[in-house]
Amino acid sequence: MTPFGWWVALYFALASLAAGAGGAACVQLWRSGNKRSLREVRISLLIALVAITLGSAALVLDLEKPMEFYRIFSSFNPNSWIARGSRIISAFGLIVAGLLLLTFSSRKTLSLEVIALGILLSLLSVAVAVYPSLVLRQSIGRPLWSTSLLPALFFVGALHVGATIARSPRALELAIGAVELLLFAAYARSIGPRHLFPQTSAYALVALAALGAWLVPAALLLATPANASRWHWPKVVFVFAGSFGIRSAILLAGQSVNG
Amino acid sequence: MTAPKTAQKKPDVTAPLPWERVGPEYERTLARAGMVVDLARCVGCHSCSVACKTEHQVPLGNFRQRVHYLQRPTELQMSFVPMLCMHCQDAPCIESCPTSALGKLADGRVVVDQAKCNGTKACVPACPYGAISINRDTGRAEKCDFCVQRTRVGLEPACVDACPTTALRFGDMDDPNDPVAQYASDKKATAYKADAKTRPSVLYVGHTKWMEERAGSIARTDGDDGVVYE
């Protein structure tokens, strides 16, 4: 039985996108408060909001009883990382929405409320990025998920997305991408290639394709001039695809061995 | 000197017959419900898993209990390993369930509250024994509960009742005077997959490491050994 399927893989990727976009918005907030910066902040916040909303919808659709999703809030188990995560993403969504509204009411200068929410958002972005890996680590019946590499990999993955959205310096983007790839390679090595893609099916092929897509941003970075903006959003899409591929591969691998 | 006459005990004709000893008044109060599985006695007849499926109307493809057929590595013989929920004292499924649908009764057995379960499936990978599955009909988690509805009226769990070789024994693992606890102690019964550190209440007599490697989970199919049973 594969308890965590494609909806969960999609959620993991969207959570990474949301966390990265939230982090990017925080970085952009710390830059000068001119109109252009606020516009970029709003775009990042909008991406974060849409991503976390779609991700939450994916989680609800994954439930065997989607209409009873509210039980996660009404019957709360504080020890469950899924229950904790539901609160984290709820708070994240509210903060992002609140910050987005505040940026529309701000003019050139950043208000104290915006700065305070920005600090909260940066903390929640880290939580949103990392907690899915803790959900996997709580599944002790799947030994291939019991590794400390996963929290680091998930965090750096969100960082990669955020760095791409925030138009970071090329060297920084390349470095973060390289670290993500190295962490994934380390995880693959720790579980063994036999478990990495255990199913020769469309599932594994999709994960492979997404991973391949991940290499495209690196190629784009190297091949295009530093200030080429027309590749910016395609690059974000490819990084997101790579994030989806990595998380799908981790889910596939972990479910290949039980007990 | 004549020997004293020993009083002959007359049978109590007013006592209920075995099939009449059913009712809430016959419920045993257990400190910690548990089971001992004696692998030397198990002959792989599957009476236990059939009884379980019948008792709980478990749908096709779901298993609350399963008997693994394992070919021994060095002999041309088979070993049979019944696996079920271990009702762990440190149950990881309870930790992982976000809706608190999994919990413990007073006697320590782990049960699913069907009213609270919404099919998150977090419990399925959390269990190191693969004891939890999602019921294909209800969409909610399903697992062995030591037949609560039977033990509450003084009956044994269905699998224990059905086992022809008494390979399965149900009792109070925390009561040193309980025959099952004594049996576990005498036979040096140990936990299956003790390295999971969940402190299971189901102990096994005669299990070995290679059994754990080949049949570590209810969910794992026998096909791994080239012997397909179901």
GROMACS .gro file of C-alpha atoms in nm:
model
  489
    1MET     CA    1   0.000   0.000   0.000
    2THR     CA    2   0.131   0.345  -0.086
    3PRO     CA    3  -0.028   0.576   0.167
    4PHE     CA    4   0.137   0.893   0.036
    5GLY     CA    5   0.061   0.930  -0.333
    6TRP     CA    6   0.076   1.193  -0.603
    7TRP     CA    7  -0.135   1.445  -0.416
    8VAL     CA    8   0.111   1.440  -0.131
    9ALA     CA    9   0.406   1.473  -0.370
   10LEU     CA   10   0.234   1.772  -0.528
   11TYR     CA   11   0.171   1.923  -0.188
   12PHE     CA   12   0.537   1.881  -0.090
   13ALA     CA   13   0.645   2.064  -0.405
   14LEU     CA   14   0.387   2.340  -0.358
   15ALA     CA   15   0.489   2.378   0.007
   16SER     CA   16   0.846   2.421  -0.108
   17LEU     CA   17   0.732   2.682  -0.362
   18ALA     CA   18   0.523   2.862  -0.102
   19ALA     CA   19   0.806   2.860   0.153
   20GLY     CA   20   1.055   2.978  -0.107
   21ALA     CA   21   0.825   3.254  -0.229
   22GLY     CA   22   0.755   3.357   0.131
   23GLY     CA   23   1.126   3.373   0.202
   24ALA     CA   24   1.184   3.565  -0.121
   25ALA     CA   25   0.917   3.816  -0.017
   26CYS     CA   26   1.095   3.865   0.317
   27VAL     CA   27   1.427   3.929   0.140
   28GLN     CA   28   1.262   4.170  -0.101
   29LEU     CA   29   1.096   4.350   0.193
   30TRP     CA   30   1.437   4.420   0.345
   31ARG     CA   31   1.545   4.595   0.026
   32SER     CA   32   1.463   4.963  -0.024
   33GLY     CA   33   1.088   5.032   0.007
   34ASN     CA   34   1.045   5.183  -0.337
   35LYS     CA   35   0.751   5.103  -0.561
   36ARG     CA   36   0.938   4.847  -0.769
   37SER     CA   37   1.044   4.650  -0.464
   38LEU     CA   38   0.687   4.643  -0.330
   39ARG     CA   39   0.564   4.515  -0.665
   40GLU     CA   40   0.810   4.226  -0.648
   41VAL     CA   41   0.711   4.163  -0.286
   42ARG     CA   42   0.345   4.144  -0.387
   43ILE     CA   43   0.422   3.899  -0.668
   44SER     CA   44   0.619   3.676  -0.430
   45LEU     CA   45   0.343   3.692  -0.169
   46LEU     CA   46   0.081   3.610  -0.430
   47ILE     CA   47   0.283   3.308  -0.543
   48ALA     CA   48   0.315   3.196  -0.181
   49LEU     CA   49  -0.058   3.237  -0.118
   50VAL     CA   50  -0.166   3.056  -0.433
   51ALA     CA   51   0.087   2.777  -0.377
   52ILE     CA   52  -0.015   2.713  -0.017
   53THR     CA   53  -0.384   2.725  -0.108
   54LEU     CA   54  -0.340   2.478  -0.392
   55GLY     CA   55  -0.119   2.264  -0.170
   56SER     CA   56  -0.382   2.256   0.102
   57ALA     CA   57  -0.641   2.155  -0.158
   58ALA     CA   58  -0.410   1.872  -0.268
   59LEU     CA   59  -0.383   1.753   0.092
   60VAL     CA   60  -0.761   1.755   0.134
   61LEU     CA   61  -0.804   1.563  -0.191
   62ASP     CA   62  -0.556   1.303  -0.066
   63LEU     CA   63  -0.777   1.221   0.231
   64GLU     CA   64  -0.995   0.911   0.199
   65LYS     CA   65  -1.273   1.126   0.344
   66PRO     CA   66  -1.207   1.475   0.204
   67MET     CA   67  -1.534   1.617   0.339
   68GLU     CA   68  -1.411   1.535   0.690
   69PHE     CA   69  -1.088   1.732   0.657
   70TYR     CA   70  -1.199   1.956   0.945
   71ARG     CA   71  -1.131   1.674   1.191
   72ILE     CA   72  -0.763   1.764   1.174
   73PHE     CA   73  -0.860   2.089   1.345
   74SER     CA   74  -1.141   1.964   1.569
   75SER     CA   75  -0.958   1.656   1.707
   76PHE     CA   76  -0.606   1.783   1.743
   77ASN     CA   77  -0.317   1.550   1.829
   78PRO     CA   78  -0.023   1.776   1.928
   79ASN     CA   79   0.227   1.494   1.873
   80SER     CA   80   0.140   1.446   1.508
   81TRP     CA   81   0.349   1.641   1.260
   82ILE     CA   82   0.058   1.640   1.019
   83ALA     CA   83  -0.158   1.811   1.281
   84ARG     CA   84   0.118   2.056   1.364
   85GLY     CA   85   0.171   2.119   0.995
   86SER     CA   86  -0.195   2.201   0.941
   87ARG     CA   87  -0.158   2.480   1.193
   88ILE     CA   88   0.170   2.595   1.044
   89ILE     CA   89   0.030   2.624   0.693
   90SER     CA   90  -0.287   2.790   0.822
   91ALA     CA   91  -0.080   3.052   1.004
   92PHE     CA   92   0.144   3.087   0.699
   93GLY     CA   93  -0.153   3.148   0.472
   94LEU     CA   94  -0.303   3.405   0.706
   95ILE     CA   95   0.026   3.593   0.748
   96VAL     CA   96   0.088   3.595   0.373
   97ALA     CA   97  -0.264   3.721   0.304
   98GLY     CA   98  -0.233   3.987   0.574
   99LEU     CA   99   0.104   4.100   0.447
  100LEU     CA  100  -0.023   4.115   0.091
  101LEU     CA  101  -0.310   4.342   0.197
  102LEU     CA  102  -0.073   4.562   0.398
  103THR     CA  103   0.161   4.608   0.102
  104PHE     CA  104  -0.130   4.746  -0.096
  105SER     CA  105  -0.205   4.999   0.175
  106SER     CA  106   0.163   5.099   0.211
  107ARG     CA  107   0.311   5.357  -0.019
  108LYS     CA  108   0.688   5.387  -0.032
  109THR     CA  109   0.785   5.326   0.327
  110LEU     CA  110   0.739   5.001   0.511
  111SER     CA  111   0.528   5.018   0.823
  112LEU     CA  112   0.608   4.851   1.152
  113GLU     CA  113   0.327   4.603   1.099
  114VAL     CA  114   0.475   4.499   0.766
  115ILE     CA  115   0.818   4.448   0.922
  116ALA     CA  116   0.675   4.246   1.211
  117LEU     CA  117   0.472   4.026   0.980
  118GLY     CA  118   0.776   3.990   0.759
  119ILE     CA  119   0.975   3.850   1.049
  120LEU     CA  120   0.693   3.609   1.131
  121LEU     CA  121   0.670   3.510   0.767
  122SER     CA  122   1.040   3.429   0.747
  123LEU     CA  123   1.008   3.194   1.046
  124LEU     CA  124   0.694   3.030   0.910
  125SER     CA  125   0.856   2.989   0.569
  126VAL     CA  126   1.128   2.778   0.729
  127ALA     CA  127   0.863   2.577   0.914
  128VAL     CA  128   0.657   2.520   0.599
  129ALA     CA  129   0.970   2.412   0.411
  130VAL     CA  130   1.095   2.168   0.674
  131TYR     CA  131   0.791   2.015   0.846
  132PRO     CA  132   0.697   1.779   0.554
  133SER     CA  133   1.028   1.603   0.605
  134LEU     CA  134   0.942   1.561   0.973
  135VAL     CA  135   0.610   1.400   0.872
  136LEU     CA  136   0.812   1.147   0.674
  137ARG     CA  137   1.054   1.092   0.960
  138GLN     CA  138   0.763   1.019   1.194
  139SER     CA  139   0.673   0.724   0.967
  140ILE     CA  140   0.907   0.479   1.135
  141GLY     CA  141   0.756   0.191   0.941
  142ARG     CA  142   0.934   0.329   0.634
  143PRO     CA  143   1.304   0.310   0.721
  144LEU     CA  144   1.418   0.487   0.404
  145TRP     CA  145   1.264   0.808   0.533
  146SER     CA  146   1.445   0.794   0.867
  147THR     CA  147   1.740   1.012   0.775
  148SER     CA  148   1.847   1.357   0.887
  149LEU     CA  149   1.927   1.440   0.525
  150LEU     CA  150   1.561   1.498   0.449
  151PRO     CA  151   1.505   1.813   0.660
  152ALA     CA  152   1.821   1.966   0.514
  153LEU     CA  153   1.720   1.867   0.161
  154PHE     CA  154   1.370   2.009   0.198
  155PHE     CA  155   1.505   2.333   0.345
  156VAL     CA  156   1.763   2.384   0.072
  157GLY     CA  157   1.500   2.296  -0.190
  158ALA     CA  158   1.276   2.577  -0.068
  159LEU     CA  159   1.580   2.804  -0.053
  160HIS     CA  160   1.655   2.721  -0.415
  161VAL     CA  161   1.304   2.815  -0.524
  162GLY     CA  162   1.316   3.132  -0.316
  163ALA     CA  163   1.656   3.233  -0.449
  164THR     CA  164   1.527   3.190  -0.804
  165ILE     CA  165   1.212   3.394  -0.739
  166ALA     CA  166   1.408   3.668  -0.561
  167ARG     CA  167   1.642   3.711  -0.859
  168SER     CA  168   1.947   3.633  -0.647
  169PRO     CA  169   2.301   3.675  -0.781
  170ARG     CA  170   2.383   3.405  -1.031
  171ALA     CA  171   2.662   3.254  -0.822
  172LEU     CA  172   2.432   3.222  -0.521
  173GLU     CA  173   2.159   3.055  -0.724
  174LEU     CA  174   2.405   2.811  -0.876
  175ALA     CA  175   2.556   2.733  -0.537
  176ILE     CA  176   2.221   2.665  -0.371
  177GLY     CA  177   2.114   2.449  -0.665
  178ALA     CA  178   2.438   2.255  -0.642
  179VAL     CA  179   2.390   2.199  -0.268
  180GLU     CA  180   2.036   2.071  -0.333
  181LEU     CA  181   2.164   1.831  -0.596
  182LEU     CA  182   2.443   1.712  -0.365
  183LEU     CA  183   2.202   1.651  -0.079
  184PHE     CA  184   1.971   1.454  -0.306
  185ALA     CA  185   2.267   1.255  -0.436
  186ALA     CA  186   2.371   1.185  -0.078
  187TYR     CA  187   2.022   1.064   0.004
  188ALA     CA  188   2.015   0.846  -0.308
  189ARG     CA  189   2.350   0.699  -0.212
  190SER     CA  190   2.235   0.631   0.145
  191ILE     CA  191   1.929   0.433   0.035
  192GLY     CA  192   2.091   0.265  -0.264
  193PRO     CA  193   2.008   0.307  -0.634
  194ARG     CA  194   1.785  -0.003  -0.625
  195HIS     CA  195   1.536   0.179  -0.404
  196LEU     CA  196   1.556   0.517  -0.570
  197PHE     CA  197   1.322   0.436  -0.856
  198PRO     CA  198   1.175   0.098  -0.763
  199GLN     CA  199   0.881   0.114  -0.999
  200THR     CA  200   0.945   0.110  -1.371
  201SER     CA  201   0.624   0.291  -1.438
  202ALA     CA  202   0.495   0.630  -1.532
  203TYR     CA  203   0.546   0.739  -1.174
  204ALA     CA  204   0.921   0.691  -1.189
  205LEU     CA  205   0.938   0.839  -1.538
  206VAL     CA  206   0.758   1.154  -1.430
  207ALA     CA  207   0.992   1.191  -1.133
  208LEU     CA  208   1.290   1.142  -1.362
  209ALA     CA  209   1.162   1.397  -1.611
  210ALA     CA  210   1.106   1.650  -1.337
  211LEU     CA  211   1.456   1.591  -1.210
  212GLY     CA  212   1.587   1.641  -1.558
  213ALA     CA  213   1.395   1.963  -1.580
  214TRP     CA  214   1.579   2.076  -1.272
  215LEU     CA  215   1.900   2.086  -1.471
  216VAL     CA  216   1.753   2.335  -1.713
  217PRO     CA  217   1.770   2.634  -1.474
  218ALA     CA  218   2.137   2.563  -1.416
  219ALA     CA  219   2.191   2.557  -1.791
  220LEU     CA  220   1.991   2.876  -1.832
  221LEU     CA  221   2.193   3.045  -1.562
  222LEU     CA  222   2.518   2.954  -1.725
  223ALA     CA  223   2.411   3.025  -2.080
  224THR     CA  224   2.227   3.354  -2.042
  225PRO     CA  225   2.354   3.699  -1.942
  226ALA     CA  226   2.325   3.788  -1.576
  227ASN     CA  227   2.045   4.042  -1.625
  228ALA     CA  228   1.838   3.842  -1.874
  229SER     CA  229   1.488   3.875  -1.734
  230ARG     CA  230   1.291   3.686  -1.997
  231TRP     CA  231   1.412   3.351  -1.859
  232HIS     CA  232   1.328   3.440  -1.499
  233TRP     CA  233   0.980   3.285  -1.470
  234PRO     CA  234   1.053   2.983  -1.693
  235LYS     CA  235   1.348   2.921  -1.464
  236VAL     CA  236   1.115   2.927  -1.160
  237VAL     CA  237   0.887   2.675  -1.330
  238PHE     CA  238   1.177   2.441  -1.402
  239VAL     CA  239   1.306   2.467  -1.045
  240PHE     CA  240   0.954   2.386  -0.922
  241ALA     CA  241   0.945   2.085  -1.154
  242GLY     CA  242   1.276   1.969  -1.015
  243SER     CA  243   1.144   2.013  -0.662
  244PHE     CA  244   0.843   1.798  -0.755
  245GLY     CA  245   1.072   1.535  -0.905
  246ILE     CA  246   1.293   1.517  -0.598
  247ARG     CA  247   0.999   1.485  -0.359
  248SER     CA  248   0.826   1.227  -0.579
  249ALA     CA  249   1.145   1.022  -0.590
  250ILE     CA  250   1.177   1.039  -0.210
  251LEU     CA  251   0.815   0.929  -0.164
  252LEU     CA  252   0.854   0.646  -0.416
  253ALA     CA  253   1.176   0.527  -0.257
  254GLY     CA  254   1.047   0.536   0.099
  255GLN     CA  255   0.738   0.335   0.015
  256SER     CA  256   0.933   0.062  -0.157
  257VAL     CA  257   1.046  -0.084   0.174
  258ASN     CA  258   0.813  -0.123   0.466
  259GLY     CA  259   0.907  -0.249   0.805
  260MET     CA  260  -0.514  -4.516   6.248
  261THR     CA  261  -0.730  -4.457   5.942
  262ALA     CA  262  -0.657  -4.195   5.686
  263PRO     CA  263  -0.892  -3.897   5.698
  264LYS     CA  264  -1.164  -3.900   5.440
  265THR     CA  265  -1.111  -3.638   5.176
  266ALA     CA  266  -1.431  -3.457   5.092
  267GLN     CA  267  -1.534  -3.532   4.737
  268LYS     CA  268  -1.611  -3.222   4.546
  269LYS     CA  269  -1.945  -3.245   4.376
  270PRO     CA  270  -1.976  -3.085   4.033
  271ASP     CA  271  -2.160  -2.756   4.040
  272VAL     CA  272  -2.462  -2.831   3.821
  273THR     CA  273  -2.578  -2.472   3.846
  274ALA     CA  274  -2.264  -2.331   3.682
  275PRO     CA  275  -2.314  -2.210   3.324
  276LEU     CA  276  -2.194  -2.429   3.044
  277PRO     CA  277  -1.906  -2.301   2.836
  278TRP     CA  278  -2.129  -2.166   2.559
  279GLU     CA  279  -2.345  -2.003   2.821
  280ARG     CA  280  -2.059  -1.810   2.973
  281VAL     CA  281  -2.115  -1.513   2.749
  282GLY     CA  282  -2.209  -1.176   2.884
  283PRO     CA  283  -2.069  -0.853   3.028
  284GLU     CA  284  -2.038  -1.024   3.366
  285TYR     CA  285  -1.774  -1.256   3.220
  286GLU     CA  286  -1.553  -0.979   3.089
  287ARG     CA  287  -1.200  -1.011   3.221
  288THR     CA  288  -1.034  -0.704   3.358
  289LEU     CA  289  -0.688  -0.697   3.214
  290ALA     CA  290  -0.405  -0.470   3.317
  291ARG     CA  291  -0.240  -0.510   2.977
  292ALA     CA  292  -0.404  -0.717   2.706
  293GLY     CA  293  -0.151  -0.913   2.510
  294MET     CA  294  -0.086  -1.225   2.315
  295VAL     CA  295   0.178  -1.492   2.284
  296VAL     CA  296   0.238  -1.646   1.943
  297ASP     CA  297   0.418  -1.978   1.959
  298LEU     CA  298   0.575  -2.031   1.618
  299ALA     CA  299   0.664  -2.391   1.702
  300ARG     CA  300   0.293  -2.468   1.725
  301CYS     CA  301   0.173  -2.274   1.422
  302VAL     CA  302   0.100  -2.504   1.127
  303GLY     CA  303  -0.004  -2.231   0.885
  304CYS     CA  304  -0.365  -2.340   0.860
  305HIS     CA  305  -0.490  -1.979   0.838
  306SER     CA  306  -0.779  -2.050   1.074
  307CYS     CA  307  -0.686  -1.733   1.260
  308SER     CA  308  -0.691  -1.502   0.958
  309VAL     CA  309  -1.012  -1.658   0.825
  310ALA     CA  310  -1.177  -1.625   1.166
  311CYS     CA  311  -1.062  -1.264   1.183
  312LYS     CA  312  -1.194  -1.181   0.837
  313THR     CA  313  -1.526  -1.344   0.918
  314GLU     CA  314  -1.563  -1.184   1.257
  315HIS     CA  315  -1.493  -0.831   1.135
  316GLN     CA  316  -1.614  -0.855   0.774
  317VAL     CA  317  -1.272  -0.744   0.654
  318PRO     CA  318  -1.289  -0.668   0.281
  319LEU     CA  319  -1.076  -0.840   0.017
  320GLY     CA  320  -0.725  -0.703   0.009
  321ASN     CA  321  -0.735  -0.582   0.370
  322PHE     CA  322  -0.580  -0.783   0.648
  323ARG     CA  323  -0.602  -0.738   1.021
  324GLN     CA  324  -0.399  -1.051   1.062
  325ARG     CA  325  -0.191  -1.248   0.819
  326VAL     CA  326   0.008  -1.569   0.821
  327HIS     CA  327   0.334  -1.550   0.632
  328TYR     CA  328   0.477  -1.862   0.473
  329LEU     CA  329   0.853  -1.854   0.485
  330GLN     CA  330   1.094  -2.106   0.347
  331ARG     CA  331   1.373  -2.163   0.592
  332PRO     CA  332   1.710  -2.054   0.457
  333THR     CA  333   1.898  -2.373   0.537
  334GLU     CA  334   1.633  -2.645   0.538
  335LEU     CA  335   1.364  -2.765   0.304
  336GLN     CA  336   1.099  -2.667   0.552
  337MET     CA  337   0.853  -2.388   0.595
  338SER     CA  338   0.799  -2.160   0.890
  339PHE     CA  339   0.466  -1.993   0.950
  340VAL     CA  340   0.452  -1.653   1.110
  341PRO     CA  341   0.114  -1.506   1.207
  342MET     CA  342   0.136  -1.131   1.219
  343LEU     CA  343  -0.112  -0.887   1.363
  344CYS     CA  344  -0.118  -0.559   1.543
  345MET     CA  345   0.130  -0.571   1.827
  346HIS     CA  346  -0.066  -0.327   2.045
  347CYS     CA  347   0.256  -0.152   2.131
  348GLN     CA  348   0.297   0.024   2.459
  349ASP     CA  349   0.477   0.305   2.276
  350ALA     CA  350   0.257   0.296   1.969
  351PRO     CA  351   0.396   0.515   1.688
  352CYS     CA  352   0.058   0.509   1.513
  353ILE     CA  353  -0.101   0.699   1.801
  354GLU     CA  354   0.174   0.963   1.778
  355SER     CA  355   0.127   1.008   1.406
  356CYS     CA  356  -0.251   1.026   1.383
  357PRO     CA  357  -0.348   1.393   1.339
  358THR     CA  358  -0.712   1.349   1.444
  359SER     CA  359  -0.646   1.139   1.757
  360ALA     CA  360  -0.851   0.860   1.600
  361LEU     CA  361  -0.602   0.608   1.733
  362GLY     CA  362  -0.592   0.561   2.105
  363LYS     CA  363  -0.564   0.309   2.384
  364LEU     CA  364  -0.828   0.140   2.591
  365ALA     CA  365  -0.783   0.095   2.965
  366ASP     CA  366  -0.622  -0.245   2.910
  367GLY     CA  367  -0.364  -0.101   2.672
  368ARG     CA  368  -0.497  -0.230   2.342
  369VAL     CA  369  -0.472   0.015   2.054
  370VAL     CA  370  -0.799   0.082   1.875
  371VAL     CA  371  -0.928   0.308   1.598
  372ASP     CA  372  -1.214   0.547   1.665
  373GLN     CA  373  -1.395   0.521   1.334
  374ALA     CA  374  -1.591   0.838   1.404
  375LYS     CA  375  -1.271   1.044   1.417
  376CYS     CA  376  -1.075   0.883   1.136
  377ASN     CA  377  -1.086   1.076   0.809
  378GLY     CA  378  -0.838   0.864   0.616
  379THR     CA  379  -0.524   1.074   0.647
  380LYS     CA  380  -0.326   0.751   0.622
  381ALA     CA  381  -0.048   0.882   0.846
  382CYS     CA  382  -0.079   0.571   1.063
  383VAL     CA  383  -0.014   0.331   0.776
  384PRO     CA  384   0.357   0.411   0.725
  385ALA     CA  385   0.404   0.488   1.094
  386CYS     CA  386   0.352   0.126   1.197
  387PRO     CA  387   0.672  -0.079   1.176
  388TYR     CA  388   0.461  -0.396   1.147
  389GLY     CA  389   0.231  -0.282   0.867
  390ALA     CA  390  -0.062  -0.360   1.094
  391ILE     CA  391  -0.285  -0.078   0.978
  392SER     CA  392  -0.456  -0.061   0.643
  393ILE     CA  393  -0.729   0.155   0.497
  394ASN     CA  394  -1.057  -0.028   0.468
  395ARG     CA  395  -1.156  -0.027   0.103
  396ASP     CA  396  -1.524   0.002   0.186
  397THR     CA  397  -1.522   0.265   0.460
  398GLY     CA  398  -1.207   0.459   0.368
  399ARG     CA  399  -1.098   0.458   0.731
  400ALA     CA  400  -0.810   0.295   0.913
  401GLU     CA  401  -0.855  -0.064   1.017
  402LYS     CA  402  -0.650  -0.285   1.245
  403CYS     CA  403  -0.670  -0.567   1.494
  404ASP     CA  404  -0.829  -0.465   1.823
  405PHE     CA  405  -0.811  -0.806   1.997
  406CYS     CA  406  -1.183  -0.843   1.921
  407VAL     CA  407  -1.310  -0.590   2.171
  408GLN     CA  408  -1.671  -0.689   2.111
  409ARG     CA  409  -1.586  -1.053   2.198
  410THR     CA  410  -1.365  -0.994   2.501
  411ARG     CA  411  -1.625  -0.761   2.651
  412VAL     CA  412  -1.860  -1.059   2.684
  413GLY     CA  413  -1.601  -1.299   2.813
  414LEU     CA  414  -1.495  -1.458   2.486
  415GLU     CA  415  -1.146  -1.493   2.349
  416PRO     CA  416  -1.043  -1.309   2.031
  417ALA     CA  417  -1.167  -1.490   1.721
  418CYS     CA  418  -0.819  -1.594   1.609
  419VAL     CA  419  -0.735  -1.743   1.948
  420ASP     CA  420  -1.063  -1.934   1.954
  421ALA     CA  421  -1.007  -2.064   1.603
  422CYS     CA  422  -0.646  -2.173   1.640
  423PRO     CA  423  -0.642  -2.554   1.653
  424THR     CA  424  -0.292  -2.582   1.799
  425THR     CA  425  -0.315  -2.309   2.067
  426ALA     CA  426  -0.035  -2.126   1.894
  427LEU     CA  427  -0.215  -1.805   1.984
  428ARG     CA  428  -0.283  -1.727   2.348
  429PHE     CA  429  -0.452  -1.417   2.481
  430GLY     CA  430  -0.414  -1.289   2.833
  431ASP     CA  431  -0.287  -1.028   3.075
  432MET     CA  432   0.080  -0.963   3.015
  433ASP     CA  433   0.117  -0.759   3.333
  434ASP     CA  434  -0.032  -1.021   3.565
  435PRO     CA  435   0.237  -1.269   3.675
  436ASN     CA  436  -0.036  -1.515   3.772
  437ASP     CA  437  -0.195  -1.510   3.430
  438PRO     CA  438  -0.128  -1.838   3.246
  439VAL     CA  439  -0.039  -1.656   2.926
  440ALA     CA  440   0.209  -1.429   3.102
  441GLN     CA  441   0.359  -1.734   3.268
  442TYR     CA  442   0.376  -1.912   2.934
  443ALA     CA  443   0.557  -1.615   2.783
  444SER     CA  444   0.800  -1.615   3.070
  445ASP     CA  445   0.860  -1.990   3.062
  446LYS     CA  446   0.910  -2.001   2.688
  447LYS     CA  447   1.116  -1.681   2.688
  448ALA     CA  448   0.889  -1.509   2.439
  449THR     CA  449   1.037  -1.196   2.286
  450ALA     CA  450   0.922  -0.901   2.083
  451TYR     CA  451   0.917  -0.917   1.705
  452LYS     CA  452   1.147  -0.651   1.564
  453ALA     CA  453   1.259  -0.534   1.905
  454ASP     CA  454   1.481  -0.271   1.744
  455ALA     CA  455   1.169  -0.072   1.655
  456LYS     CA  456   1.151   0.002   2.030
  457THR     CA  457   0.774   0.014   2.040
  458ARG     CA  458   0.738  -0.238   2.330
  459PRO     CA  459   0.478  -0.461   2.169
  460SER     CA  460   0.223  -0.653   2.376
  461VAL     CA  461   0.233  -0.945   2.136
  462LEU     CA  462   0.532  -1.167   2.201
  463TYR     CA  463   0.668  -1.448   1.990
  464VAL     CA  464   0.816  -1.780   2.088
  465GLY     CA  465   1.076  -1.917   1.854
  466HIS     CA  466   1.112  -1.631   1.607
  467THR     CA  467   1.447  -1.560   1.449
  468LYS     CA  468   1.617  -1.268   1.282
  469TRP     CA  469   1.578  -1.410   0.931
  470MET     CA  470   1.201  -1.427   0.985
  471GLU     CA  471   1.197  -1.058   1.069
  472GLU     CA  472   1.397  -0.979   0.758
  473ARG     CA  473   1.161  -1.171   0.530
  474ALA     CA  474   0.835  -1.104   0.705
  475GLY     CA  475   0.871  -0.782   0.893
  476SER     CA  476   0.530  -0.653   0.807
  477ILE     CA  477   0.175  -0.769   0.756
  478ALA     CA  478   0.173  -0.571   0.434
  479ARG     CA  479   0.476  -0.743   0.284
  480THR     CA  480   0.369  -1.021   0.052
  481ASP     CA  481   0.496  -1.373   0.069
  482GLY     CA  482   0.592  -1.332  -0.296
  483ASP     CA  483   0.925  -1.194  -0.184
  484ASP     CA  484   1.033  -1.550  -0.117
  485GLY     CA  485   0.887  -1.691  -0.434
  486VAL     CA  486   0.610  -1.850  -0.230
  487VAL     CA  487   0.283  -1.675  -0.304
  488TYR     CA  488   0.005  -1.766  -0.073
  489GLU     CA  489  -0.269  -1.515  -0.131
   0.00000   0.00000   0.00000
